[in-house]
Amino acid sequence: MTQLWGGRFTGPAAELLRQLNDSIGFDIRLYNEDIDGSIAWANGLVGAGVLTAEEAKQINEGLEKVREEIRLEKFVFAAGDEDIHTAVERRLTEIVGPVGGKLHTGRSRNDQAVTDFRLWVKRATKDMAAEIVALGTAMIDHAEQHIETPMPGYTHLQHAQPVTWGHWLLGHFWPLVRDLERFHAVLHQADEMALGSAAFAGTAFPIDRDALAKELGFKRITRNSLDGVSSRDYVADFLYASTMLGLHLSRLAEQLILFSSTEFSFVVIADAYSTGSSIMPQKKNPDTLELTRGKSGRLLGDLTGFLATIKGLPSTYDKDLQEDKEPVFDAYDNLRLLVPVMRGVIETITVNADKMAAQLEPGLLATDLADYLVKKNLPFRQAHHVVGQIVQLGEKRDIPITDLTLDDLQEISDLFEEDVIEAFSVEGALAARSVPGGTAPKAVRVQIEQARDALK
Ligand code: ARG
Protein backbone atom coordinates (compact mmCIF):
# COMPACT_ATOMS: atom_id res chain seq x y z
CA MET A 1 0.00 0.00 0.00
CA THR A 2 1.65 3.19 -1.17
CA GLN A 3 -0.93 5.74 0.02
CA LEU A 4 -0.29 7.52 3.31
CA TRP A 5 -3.85 6.67 4.26
CA GLY A 6 -3.64 3.02 3.21
CA GLY A 7 -4.02 1.39 6.66
CA ARG A 8 -7.73 0.66 6.50
CA PHE A 9 -7.77 -0.39 2.86
CA THR A 10 -7.37 -3.95 1.65
CA GLY A 11 -6.85 -3.36 -2.04
CA PRO A 12 -5.03 -0.86 -4.23
CA ALA A 13 -6.74 2.18 -5.72
CA ALA A 14 -8.10 1.82 -9.23
CA GLU A 15 -5.97 3.51 -11.85
CA LEU A 16 -8.99 5.62 -12.83
CA LEU A 17 -9.45 6.79 -9.25
CA ARG A 18 -5.86 7.96 -9.26
CA GLN A 19 -6.34 9.86 -12.48
CA LEU A 20 -9.34 11.62 -11.07
CA ASN A 21 -8.15 12.08 -7.52
CA ASP A 22 -4.49 13.03 -7.93
CA SER A 23 -3.67 16.73 -7.87
CA ILE A 24 0.12 16.39 -7.96
CA GLY A 25 0.05 17.30 -11.67
CA PHE A 26 -0.81 20.88 -10.75
CA ASP A 27 -0.24 21.34 -7.02
CA ILE A 28 3.47 20.54 -7.48
CA ARG A 29 3.61 24.29 -8.05
CA LEU A 30 3.00 24.71 -4.31
CA TYR A 31 6.15 22.85 -3.28
CA ASN A 32 7.95 25.85 -1.83
CA GLU A 33 4.92 26.90 0.17
CA ASP A 34 4.32 23.31 1.29
CA ILE A 35 7.87 22.96 2.54
CA ASP A 36 7.84 26.39 4.22
CA GLY A 37 4.61 25.38 5.95
CA SER A 38 6.07 22.04 7.08
CA ILE A 39 9.22 23.64 8.46
CA ALA A 40 7.13 26.07 10.46
CA TRP A 41 4.90 23.21 11.61
CA ALA A 42 7.91 21.16 12.79
CA ASN A 43 9.05 24.18 14.80
CA GLY A 44 5.55 24.50 16.21
CA LEU A 45 5.63 20.84 17.24
CA VAL A 46 8.80 21.52 19.22
CA GLY A 47 6.94 24.25 21.10
CA ALA A 48 4.08 21.83 21.70
CA GLY A 49 6.47 19.23 23.14
CA VAL A 50 5.83 16.72 20.34
CA LEU A 51 9.24 16.91 18.69
CA THR A 52 12.64 17.47 20.27
CA ALA A 53 14.71 20.27 18.82
CA GLU A 54 17.04 17.62 17.37
CA GLU A 55 14.15 15.81 15.65
CA ALA A 56 12.86 19.06 14.19
CA LYS A 57 16.33 19.87 12.92
CA GLN A 58 16.52 16.48 11.17
CA ILE A 59 13.09 16.96 9.66
CA ASN A 60 13.82 20.47 8.49
CA GLU A 61 17.12 19.50 6.91
CA GLY A 62 15.31 16.66 5.19
CA LEU A 63 12.65 19.07 3.94
CA GLU A 64 15.32 21.34 2.48
CA LYS A 65 16.73 18.32 0.63
CA VAL A 66 13.29 17.57 -0.78
CA ARG A 67 13.00 21.21 -1.85
CA GLU A 68 16.33 20.97 -3.66
CA GLU A 69 15.33 17.77 -5.43
CA ILE A 70 12.12 19.30 -6.69
CA ARG A 71 13.83 22.57 -7.63
CA LEU A 72 16.51 20.75 -9.63
CA GLU A 73 13.86 18.48 -11.16
CA LYS A 74 15.60 15.45 -9.65
CA PHE A 75 12.60 14.47 -7.57
CA VAL A 76 11.33 11.00 -8.46
CA PHE A 77 7.60 10.68 -8.06
CA ALA A 78 6.09 7.51 -6.61
CA ALA A 79 2.71 6.01 -7.45
CA GLY A 80 1.13 7.09 -4.15
CA ASP A 81 2.18 10.74 -4.48
CA GLU A 82 -1.35 11.94 -4.96
CA ASP A 83 -0.65 15.55 -4.08
CA ILE A 84 2.24 17.78 -3.10
CA HIS A 85 1.66 17.22 0.62
CA THR A 86 1.82 13.46 0.24
CA ALA A 87 4.81 13.56 -2.07
CA VAL A 88 6.88 15.77 0.22
CA GLU A 89 6.12 13.71 3.31
CA ARG A 90 6.79 10.42 1.55
CA ARG A 91 10.17 11.61 0.29
CA LEU A 92 11.03 13.24 3.62
CA THR A 93 10.50 9.95 5.41
CA GLU A 94 12.70 8.14 2.89
CA ILE A 95 15.45 10.67 3.57
CA VAL A 96 15.23 11.02 7.36
CA GLY A 97 13.68 7.70 8.36
CA PRO A 98 10.82 7.10 10.82
CA VAL A 99 11.16 10.50 12.49
CA GLY A 100 9.63 11.92 9.28
CA GLY A 101 6.44 10.13 10.29
CA LYS A 102 6.09 12.51 13.26
CA LEU A 103 5.71 15.63 11.12
CA HIS A 104 2.03 15.10 10.37
CA THR A 105 1.12 15.05 14.07
CA GLY A 106 -1.86 17.26 14.75
CA ARG A 107 -2.29 18.52 11.25
CA SER A 108 -4.23 17.47 8.17
CA ARG A 109 -3.80 17.93 4.48
CA ASN A 110 -6.93 20.03 4.77
CA ASP A 111 -5.23 22.80 6.72
CA GLN A 112 -2.00 22.23 4.82
CA ALA A 113 -3.67 22.65 1.43
CA VAL A 114 -5.34 25.91 2.35
CA THR A 115 -2.22 27.27 4.04
CA ASP A 116 -0.01 26.46 1.05
CA PHE A 117 -2.47 28.02 -1.33
CA ARG A 118 -2.95 31.16 0.72
CA LEU A 119 0.83 31.62 0.72
CA TRP A 120 0.92 31.07 -3.04
CA VAL A 121 -1.97 33.44 -3.74
CA LYS A 122 -0.31 36.12 -1.60
CA ARG A 123 2.84 35.90 -3.67
CA ALA A 124 0.92 35.78 -6.95
CA THR A 125 -1.06 38.84 -5.90
CA LYS A 126 2.14 40.80 -5.28
CA ASP A 127 3.43 39.71 -8.70
CA MET A 128 0.23 40.89 -10.35
CA ALA A 129 0.41 44.23 -8.58
CA ALA A 130 3.99 44.75 -9.78
CA GLU A 131 2.97 43.96 -13.37
CA ILE A 132 0.07 46.38 -13.19
CA VAL A 133 2.34 49.13 -11.89
CA ALA A 134 4.78 48.54 -14.76
CA LEU A 135 1.98 48.70 -17.34
CA GLY A 136 0.47 51.76 -15.69
CA THR A 137 3.82 53.53 -15.73
CA ALA A 138 4.23 52.83 -19.44
CA MET A 139 0.75 54.24 -20.09
CA ILE A 140 1.47 57.42 -18.13
CA ASP A 141 4.82 57.91 -19.91
CA HIS A 142 3.10 57.52 -23.26
CA ALA A 143 0.16 59.75 -22.35
CA GLU A 144 2.52 62.44 -21.18
CA GLN A 145 3.86 62.77 -24.72
CA HIS A 146 0.37 63.29 -26.09
CA ILE A 147 -1.19 65.81 -23.74
CA GLU A 148 -1.69 68.10 -26.73
CA THR A 149 -2.42 65.59 -29.50
CA PRO A 150 -6.08 66.15 -30.47
CA MET A 151 -8.30 63.39 -31.74
CA PRO A 152 -12.02 62.95 -32.19
CA GLY A 153 -13.65 61.61 -29.05
CA TYR A 154 -16.50 59.12 -29.32
CA THR A 155 -19.66 58.13 -27.60
CA HIS A 156 -21.64 55.27 -29.18
CA LEU A 157 -18.57 55.13 -31.45
CA GLN A 158 -19.88 58.29 -33.13
CA HIS A 159 -17.98 61.57 -33.31
CA ALA A 160 -18.71 63.49 -30.12
CA GLN A 161 -16.19 66.11 -28.99
CA PRO A 162 -12.44 66.56 -29.36
CA VAL A 163 -10.19 65.04 -26.72
CA THR A 164 -6.46 64.38 -26.68
CA TRP A 165 -4.78 61.05 -27.22
CA GLY A 166 -3.09 61.40 -23.83
CA HIS A 167 -6.41 61.94 -22.08
CA TRP A 168 -7.96 59.06 -24.00
CA LEU A 169 -5.22 56.64 -22.97
CA LEU A 170 -5.42 57.73 -19.35
CA GLY A 171 -9.08 56.78 -19.52
CA HIS A 172 -7.79 53.22 -19.72
CA PHE A 173 -5.25 53.81 -16.97
CA TRP A 174 -7.56 54.53 -14.03
CA PRO A 175 -9.35 51.18 -14.23
CA LEU A 176 -5.94 49.61 -13.63
CA VAL A 177 -5.57 51.63 -10.44
CA ARG A 178 -8.83 50.12 -9.24
CA ASP A 179 -7.52 46.68 -10.24
CA LEU A 180 -4.51 47.38 -8.09
CA GLU A 181 -6.81 48.23 -5.18
CA ARG A 182 -8.71 45.01 -5.78
CA PHE A 183 -5.49 42.99 -5.63
CA HIS A 184 -4.57 44.78 -2.39
CA ALA A 185 -7.91 43.64 -1.01
CA VAL A 186 -7.15 40.07 -2.15
CA LEU A 187 -3.87 40.25 -0.26
CA HIS A 188 -5.74 41.24 2.88
CA GLN A 189 -8.23 38.38 2.45
CA ALA A 190 -5.55 35.78 1.78
CA ASP A 191 -3.42 36.90 4.71
CA GLU A 192 -4.98 34.58 7.28
CA MET A 193 -3.46 31.32 8.53
CA ALA A 194 -5.57 28.18 8.93
CA LEU A 195 -2.81 25.86 10.17
CA GLY A 196 -3.80 24.37 13.50
CA SER A 197 -7.33 23.71 12.26
CA ALA A 198 -6.16 20.16 11.53
CA ALA A 199 -8.84 18.21 9.66
CA PHE A 200 -11.56 20.62 10.81
CA ALA A 201 -12.10 20.57 14.59
CA GLY A 202 -8.77 22.08 15.65
CA THR A 203 -5.53 20.35 16.53
CA ALA A 204 -5.36 18.48 19.84
CA PHE A 205 -1.75 19.57 20.43
CA PRO A 206 -0.84 22.86 22.14
CA ILE A 207 0.43 24.65 19.04
CA ASP A 208 1.16 28.37 19.30
CA ARG A 209 -0.78 29.39 16.21
CA ASP A 210 0.11 33.06 16.49
CA ALA A 211 3.81 32.27 16.50
CA LEU A 212 3.30 29.95 13.55
CA ALA A 213 1.46 32.66 11.62
CA LYS A 214 4.25 35.12 12.32
CA GLU A 215 6.87 32.67 11.14
CA LEU A 216 5.00 32.13 7.88
CA GLY A 217 4.40 35.85 7.35
CA PHE A 218 0.62 35.78 7.90
CA LYS A 219 -1.02 38.84 9.44
CA ARG A 220 -3.58 36.89 11.45
CA ILE A 221 -5.02 33.45 12.15
CA THR A 222 -8.43 32.03 11.29
CA ARG A 223 -10.84 32.19 14.22
CA ASN A 224 -12.86 29.06 13.44
CA SER A 225 -11.32 25.74 12.46
CA LEU A 226 -14.28 24.65 10.32
CA ASP A 227 -14.23 27.87 8.35
CA GLY A 228 -10.45 27.73 8.32
CA VAL A 229 -10.25 24.57 6.22
CA SER A 230 -13.21 25.27 3.98
CA SER A 231 -13.29 28.96 3.14
CA ARG A 232 -12.16 29.78 -0.35
CA ASP A 233 -13.55 33.26 -0.82
CA TYR A 234 -9.98 34.59 -1.02
CA VAL A 235 -9.68 32.39 -4.12
CA ALA A 236 -12.84 33.86 -5.62
CA ASP A 237 -11.53 37.34 -4.77
CA PHE A 238 -8.31 36.61 -6.65
CA LEU A 239 -10.28 35.32 -9.63
CA TYR A 240 -12.58 38.32 -9.64
CA ALA A 241 -9.69 40.77 -9.47
CA SER A 242 -8.03 38.83 -12.30
CA THR A 243 -11.17 38.77 -14.40
CA MET A 244 -11.74 42.49 -13.99
CA LEU A 245 -8.13 43.18 -14.96
CA GLY A 246 -8.56 40.91 -17.98
CA LEU A 247 -11.73 42.73 -19.00
CA HIS A 248 -10.00 46.09 -18.73
CA LEU A 249 -7.16 44.86 -20.92
CA SER A 250 -9.71 43.46 -23.34
CA ARG A 251 -11.50 46.78 -23.73
CA LEU A 252 -8.23 48.61 -24.34
CA ALA A 253 -7.19 45.91 -26.80
CA GLU A 254 -10.47 46.19 -28.68
CA GLN A 255 -10.09 49.92 -29.15
CA LEU A 256 -6.48 49.66 -30.25
CA ILE A 257 -7.52 47.03 -32.80
CA LEU A 258 -10.11 49.45 -34.13
CA PHE A 259 -7.77 52.45 -34.13
CA SER A 260 -5.06 50.48 -35.94
CA SER A 261 -7.42 49.41 -38.75
CA THR A 262 -6.84 50.90 -42.20
CA GLU A 263 -9.97 53.03 -41.93
CA PHE A 264 -8.81 54.72 -38.73
CA SER A 265 -5.01 54.42 -38.94
CA PHE A 266 -4.75 56.46 -35.75
CA VAL A 267 -2.05 54.14 -34.44
CA VAL A 268 0.37 51.54 -35.77
CA ILE A 269 1.08 48.48 -33.65
CA ALA A 270 4.80 47.68 -33.80
CA ASP A 271 5.91 44.72 -35.90
CA ALA A 272 7.21 43.10 -32.72
CA TYR A 273 3.63 42.76 -31.48
CA SER A 274 1.97 41.92 -34.81
CA THR A 275 1.76 38.82 -36.95
CA GLY A 276 1.43 38.16 -40.66
CA SER A 277 -1.00 36.22 -42.80
CA SER A 278 -0.05 32.89 -44.35
CA ILE A 279 -1.79 33.82 -47.60
CA MET A 280 -2.10 37.61 -47.85
CA PRO A 281 1.42 39.03 -48.02
CA GLN A 282 0.41 42.61 -47.23
CA LYS A 283 -1.23 41.83 -43.92
CA LYS A 284 -0.18 42.80 -40.45
CA ASN A 285 -2.55 41.49 -37.82
CA PRO A 286 -2.97 42.61 -34.21
CA ASP A 287 -2.99 39.04 -32.86
CA THR A 288 -1.53 40.06 -29.51
CA LEU A 289 -4.47 42.36 -28.89
CA GLU A 290 -6.98 39.85 -30.20
CA LEU A 291 -5.63 37.20 -27.84
CA THR A 292 -5.83 39.71 -25.01
CA ARG A 293 -9.47 40.27 -25.89
CA GLY A 294 -10.09 36.54 -26.36
CA LYS A 295 -8.46 35.39 -23.16
CA SER A 296 -10.64 37.65 -21.07
CA GLY A 297 -13.35 35.11 -21.84
CA ARG A 298 -11.49 32.25 -20.20
CA LEU A 299 -10.64 34.42 -17.19
CA LEU A 300 -14.34 34.98 -16.77
CA GLY A 301 -14.80 31.22 -17.09
CA ASP A 302 -12.20 30.58 -14.39
CA LEU A 303 -14.18 32.80 -12.03
CA THR A 304 -17.69 31.57 -12.79
CA GLY A 305 -16.61 27.93 -12.89
CA PHE A 306 -15.05 28.21 -9.47
CA LEU A 307 -18.02 30.05 -7.99
CA ALA A 308 -20.22 27.23 -9.23
CA THR A 309 -17.88 24.72 -7.59
CA ILE A 310 -18.18 26.22 -4.13
CA LYS A 311 -21.86 26.99 -4.26
CA GLY A 312 -23.77 24.68 -1.95
CA LEU A 313 -20.73 22.87 -0.51
CA PRO A 314 -21.41 21.59 2.98
CA SER A 315 -18.84 22.58 5.58
CA THR A 316 -16.11 21.64 6.04
CA TYR A 317 -13.52 20.14 3.68
CA ASP A 318 -14.93 18.43 0.60
CA LYS A 319 -12.77 17.21 -2.23
CA ASP A 320 -14.52 19.67 -4.53
CA LEU A 321 -12.22 22.25 -2.94
CA GLN A 322 -9.27 20.71 -4.76
CA GLU A 323 -10.77 22.40 -7.82
CA ASP A 324 -9.61 25.76 -6.46
CA LYS A 325 -6.11 25.64 -7.89
CA GLU A 326 -6.33 25.18 -11.64
CA PRO A 327 -8.51 28.22 -12.37
CA VAL A 328 -6.16 30.36 -10.29
CA PHE A 329 -3.08 29.02 -12.04
CA ASP A 330 -4.78 29.54 -15.39
CA ALA A 331 -5.76 33.12 -14.60
CA TYR A 332 -2.34 33.93 -13.18
CA ASP A 333 -0.36 32.36 -16.02
CA ASN A 334 -2.39 34.16 -18.65
CA LEU A 335 -2.27 37.54 -16.96
CA ARG A 336 1.45 37.21 -16.35
CA LEU A 337 1.69 37.22 -20.15
CA LEU A 338 -1.11 39.60 -21.05
CA VAL A 339 -0.11 42.48 -18.79
CA PRO A 340 3.54 42.67 -19.96
CA VAL A 341 2.40 42.18 -23.55
CA MET A 342 0.11 45.18 -23.28
CA ARG A 343 2.99 47.13 -21.78
CA GLY A 344 5.12 46.19 -24.79
CA VAL A 345 2.37 47.25 -27.17
CA ILE A 346 2.03 50.64 -25.48
CA GLU A 347 5.79 51.21 -25.32
CA THR A 348 6.19 50.58 -29.04
CA ILE A 349 2.98 51.97 -30.50
CA THR A 350 3.22 54.73 -33.13
CA VAL A 351 0.67 57.53 -33.01
CA ASN A 352 -0.44 59.09 -36.31
CA ALA A 353 -1.35 62.57 -35.08
CA ASP A 354 -2.06 63.66 -38.68
CA LYS A 355 -4.66 60.95 -39.20
CA MET A 356 -6.36 61.91 -35.95
CA ALA A 357 -6.30 65.61 -36.89
CA ALA A 358 -7.77 64.83 -40.31
CA GLN A 359 -10.86 63.43 -38.59
CA LEU A 360 -11.47 66.57 -36.53
CA GLU A 361 -14.51 67.71 -38.49
CA PRO A 362 -16.49 70.77 -37.30
CA GLY A 363 -19.42 68.70 -36.10
CA LEU A 364 -17.27 67.82 -33.09
CA LEU A 365 -17.53 71.48 -32.05
CA ALA A 366 -21.33 71.63 -32.03
CA THR A 367 -21.43 71.51 -28.23
CA ASP A 368 -19.00 74.41 -28.08
CA LEU A 369 -21.24 76.36 -30.41
CA ALA A 370 -24.14 75.76 -28.04
CA ASP A 371 -21.94 76.79 -25.10
CA TYR A 372 -21.18 80.02 -27.01
CA LEU A 373 -24.89 80.82 -27.05
CA VAL A 374 -25.21 79.93 -23.38
CA LYS A 375 -22.55 82.52 -22.63
CA LYS A 376 -24.83 85.00 -24.43
CA ASN A 377 -27.44 84.03 -21.84
CA LEU A 378 -29.56 81.67 -23.95
CA PRO A 379 -30.82 78.70 -21.86
CA PHE A 380 -28.88 75.57 -22.85
CA ARG A 381 -31.96 73.68 -24.04
CA GLN A 382 -32.70 76.42 -26.57
CA ALA A 383 -29.04 76.72 -27.55
CA HIS A 384 -29.00 72.96 -28.21
CA HIS A 385 -32.02 73.38 -30.49
CA VAL A 386 -30.49 76.33 -32.36
CA VAL A 387 -27.27 74.43 -33.05
CA GLY A 388 -29.33 71.45 -34.16
CA GLN A 389 -30.91 73.68 -36.82
CA ILE A 390 -27.46 74.86 -37.88
CA VAL A 391 -26.30 71.25 -38.24
CA GLN A 392 -29.43 70.58 -40.32
CA LEU A 393 -28.71 73.56 -42.57
CA GLY A 394 -25.12 72.38 -43.09
CA GLU A 395 -26.37 68.93 -44.02
CA LYS A 396 -28.95 70.37 -46.41
CA ARG A 397 -26.29 72.40 -48.20
CA ASP A 398 -23.80 69.57 -47.85
CA ILE A 399 -21.13 71.78 -46.28
CA PRO A 400 -19.46 71.77 -42.86
CA ILE A 401 -21.08 74.12 -40.35
CA THR A 402 -17.88 76.15 -40.29
CA ASP A 403 -18.54 77.10 -43.93
CA LEU A 404 -21.87 78.72 -43.11
CA THR A 405 -21.69 82.53 -43.20
CA LEU A 406 -22.41 84.77 -40.25
CA ASP A 407 -25.58 85.81 -42.10
CA ASP A 408 -26.66 82.16 -42.28
CA LEU A 409 -26.11 81.79 -38.54
CA GLN A 410 -27.83 85.05 -37.68
CA GLU A 411 -30.88 84.00 -39.65
CA ILE A 412 -31.25 81.16 -37.13
CA SER A 413 -30.31 83.22 -34.04
CA ASP A 414 -29.44 86.88 -33.76
CA LEU A 415 -27.17 86.09 -30.82
CA PHE A 416 -24.38 85.09 -33.22
CA GLU A 417 -21.70 87.75 -33.66
CA GLU A 418 -18.25 88.02 -35.24
CA ASP A 419 -16.61 86.32 -32.23
CA VAL A 420 -18.40 83.03 -33.09
CA ILE A 421 -15.25 82.10 -34.98
CA GLU A 422 -13.60 81.43 -31.59
CA ALA A 423 -16.13 78.69 -30.86
CA PHE A 424 -14.89 76.88 -33.95
CA SER A 425 -11.46 76.06 -32.59
CA VAL A 426 -10.32 72.61 -31.49
CA GLU A 427 -7.69 74.14 -29.21
CA GLY A 428 -10.40 76.31 -27.65
CA ALA A 429 -12.69 73.32 -27.17
CA LEU A 430 -9.90 71.37 -25.46
CA ALA A 431 -8.73 74.28 -23.31
CA ALA A 432 -12.30 74.97 -22.16
CA ARG A 433 -12.51 71.56 -20.52
CA SER A 434 -10.10 72.42 -17.76
CA VAL A 435 -12.24 71.08 -14.93
CA PRO A 436 -10.35 68.48 -12.83
CA GLY A 437 -10.51 65.27 -14.86
CA GLY A 438 -11.19 67.16 -18.11
CA THR A 439 -9.31 66.84 -21.39
CA ALA A 440 -7.70 70.33 -21.30
CA PRO A 441 -3.91 69.98 -21.48
CA LYS A 442 -3.68 71.96 -18.26
CA ALA A 443 -5.97 69.50 -16.45
CA VAL A 444 -4.25 66.47 -17.96
CA ARG A 445 -0.90 67.67 -16.62
CA VAL A 446 -2.42 67.57 -13.13
CA GLN A 447 -3.96 64.18 -13.91
CA ILE A 448 -0.55 62.80 -14.89
CA GLU A 449 0.81 63.75 -11.46
CA GLN A 450 -2.18 62.13 -9.79
CA ALA A 451 -1.68 59.01 -11.90
CA ARG A 452 1.95 58.71 -10.83
CA ASP A 453 0.94 59.17 -7.20
CA ALA A 454 -1.70 56.46 -7.54
CA LEU A 455 0.97 53.91 -8.45
CA LYS A 456 3.11 54.62 -5.41
N1 ARG B 1 -5.04 17.58 -2.60
C1 ARG B 1 -5.99 18.09 -1.67
C2 ARG B 1 -6.43 19.51 -2.06
O1 ARG B 1 -5.80 20.08 -2.90
C3 ARG B 1 -5.42 18.11 -0.31
C4 ARG B 1 -6.40 17.85 0.76
C5 ARG B 1 -6.79 16.43 0.79
N2 ARG B 1 -7.58 16.14 1.93
C6 ARG B 1 -8.29 15.05 2.02
N3 ARG B 1 -8.98 14.86 3.05
N4 ARG B 1 -8.31 14.19 1.03
O2 ARG B 1 -7.40 20.03 -1.58
Coordinates of C-alpha atoms and ligand atoms in Angstrom, one line a residue, residues 23 27 83 85 109-110 113 317 319 322 325, ligand 1:
S23 CA -3.7 16.7 -7.9
D27 CA -0.2 21.3 -7.0
D83 CA -0.7 15.6 -4.1
H85 CA 1.7 17.2 0.6
R109 CA -3.8 17.9 4.5
N110 CA -6.9 20.0 4.8
A113 CA -3.7 22.6 1.4
Y317 CA -13.5 20.1 3.7
K319 CA -12.8 17.2 -2.2
Q322 CA -9.3 20.7 -4.8
K325 CA -6.1 25.6 -7.9
Ligands
ARG1 N1 -5.0 17.6 -2.6 C1 -6.0 18.1 -1.7 C2 -6.4 19.5 -2.1 O1 -5.8 20.1 -2.9 C3 -5.4 18.1 -0.3 C4 -6.4 17.8 0.8 C5 -6.8 16.4 0.8 N2 -7.6 16.1 1.9 C6 -8.3 15.0 2.0 N3 -9.0 14.9 3.0 N4 -8.3 14.2 1.0 O2 -7.4 20.0 -1.6

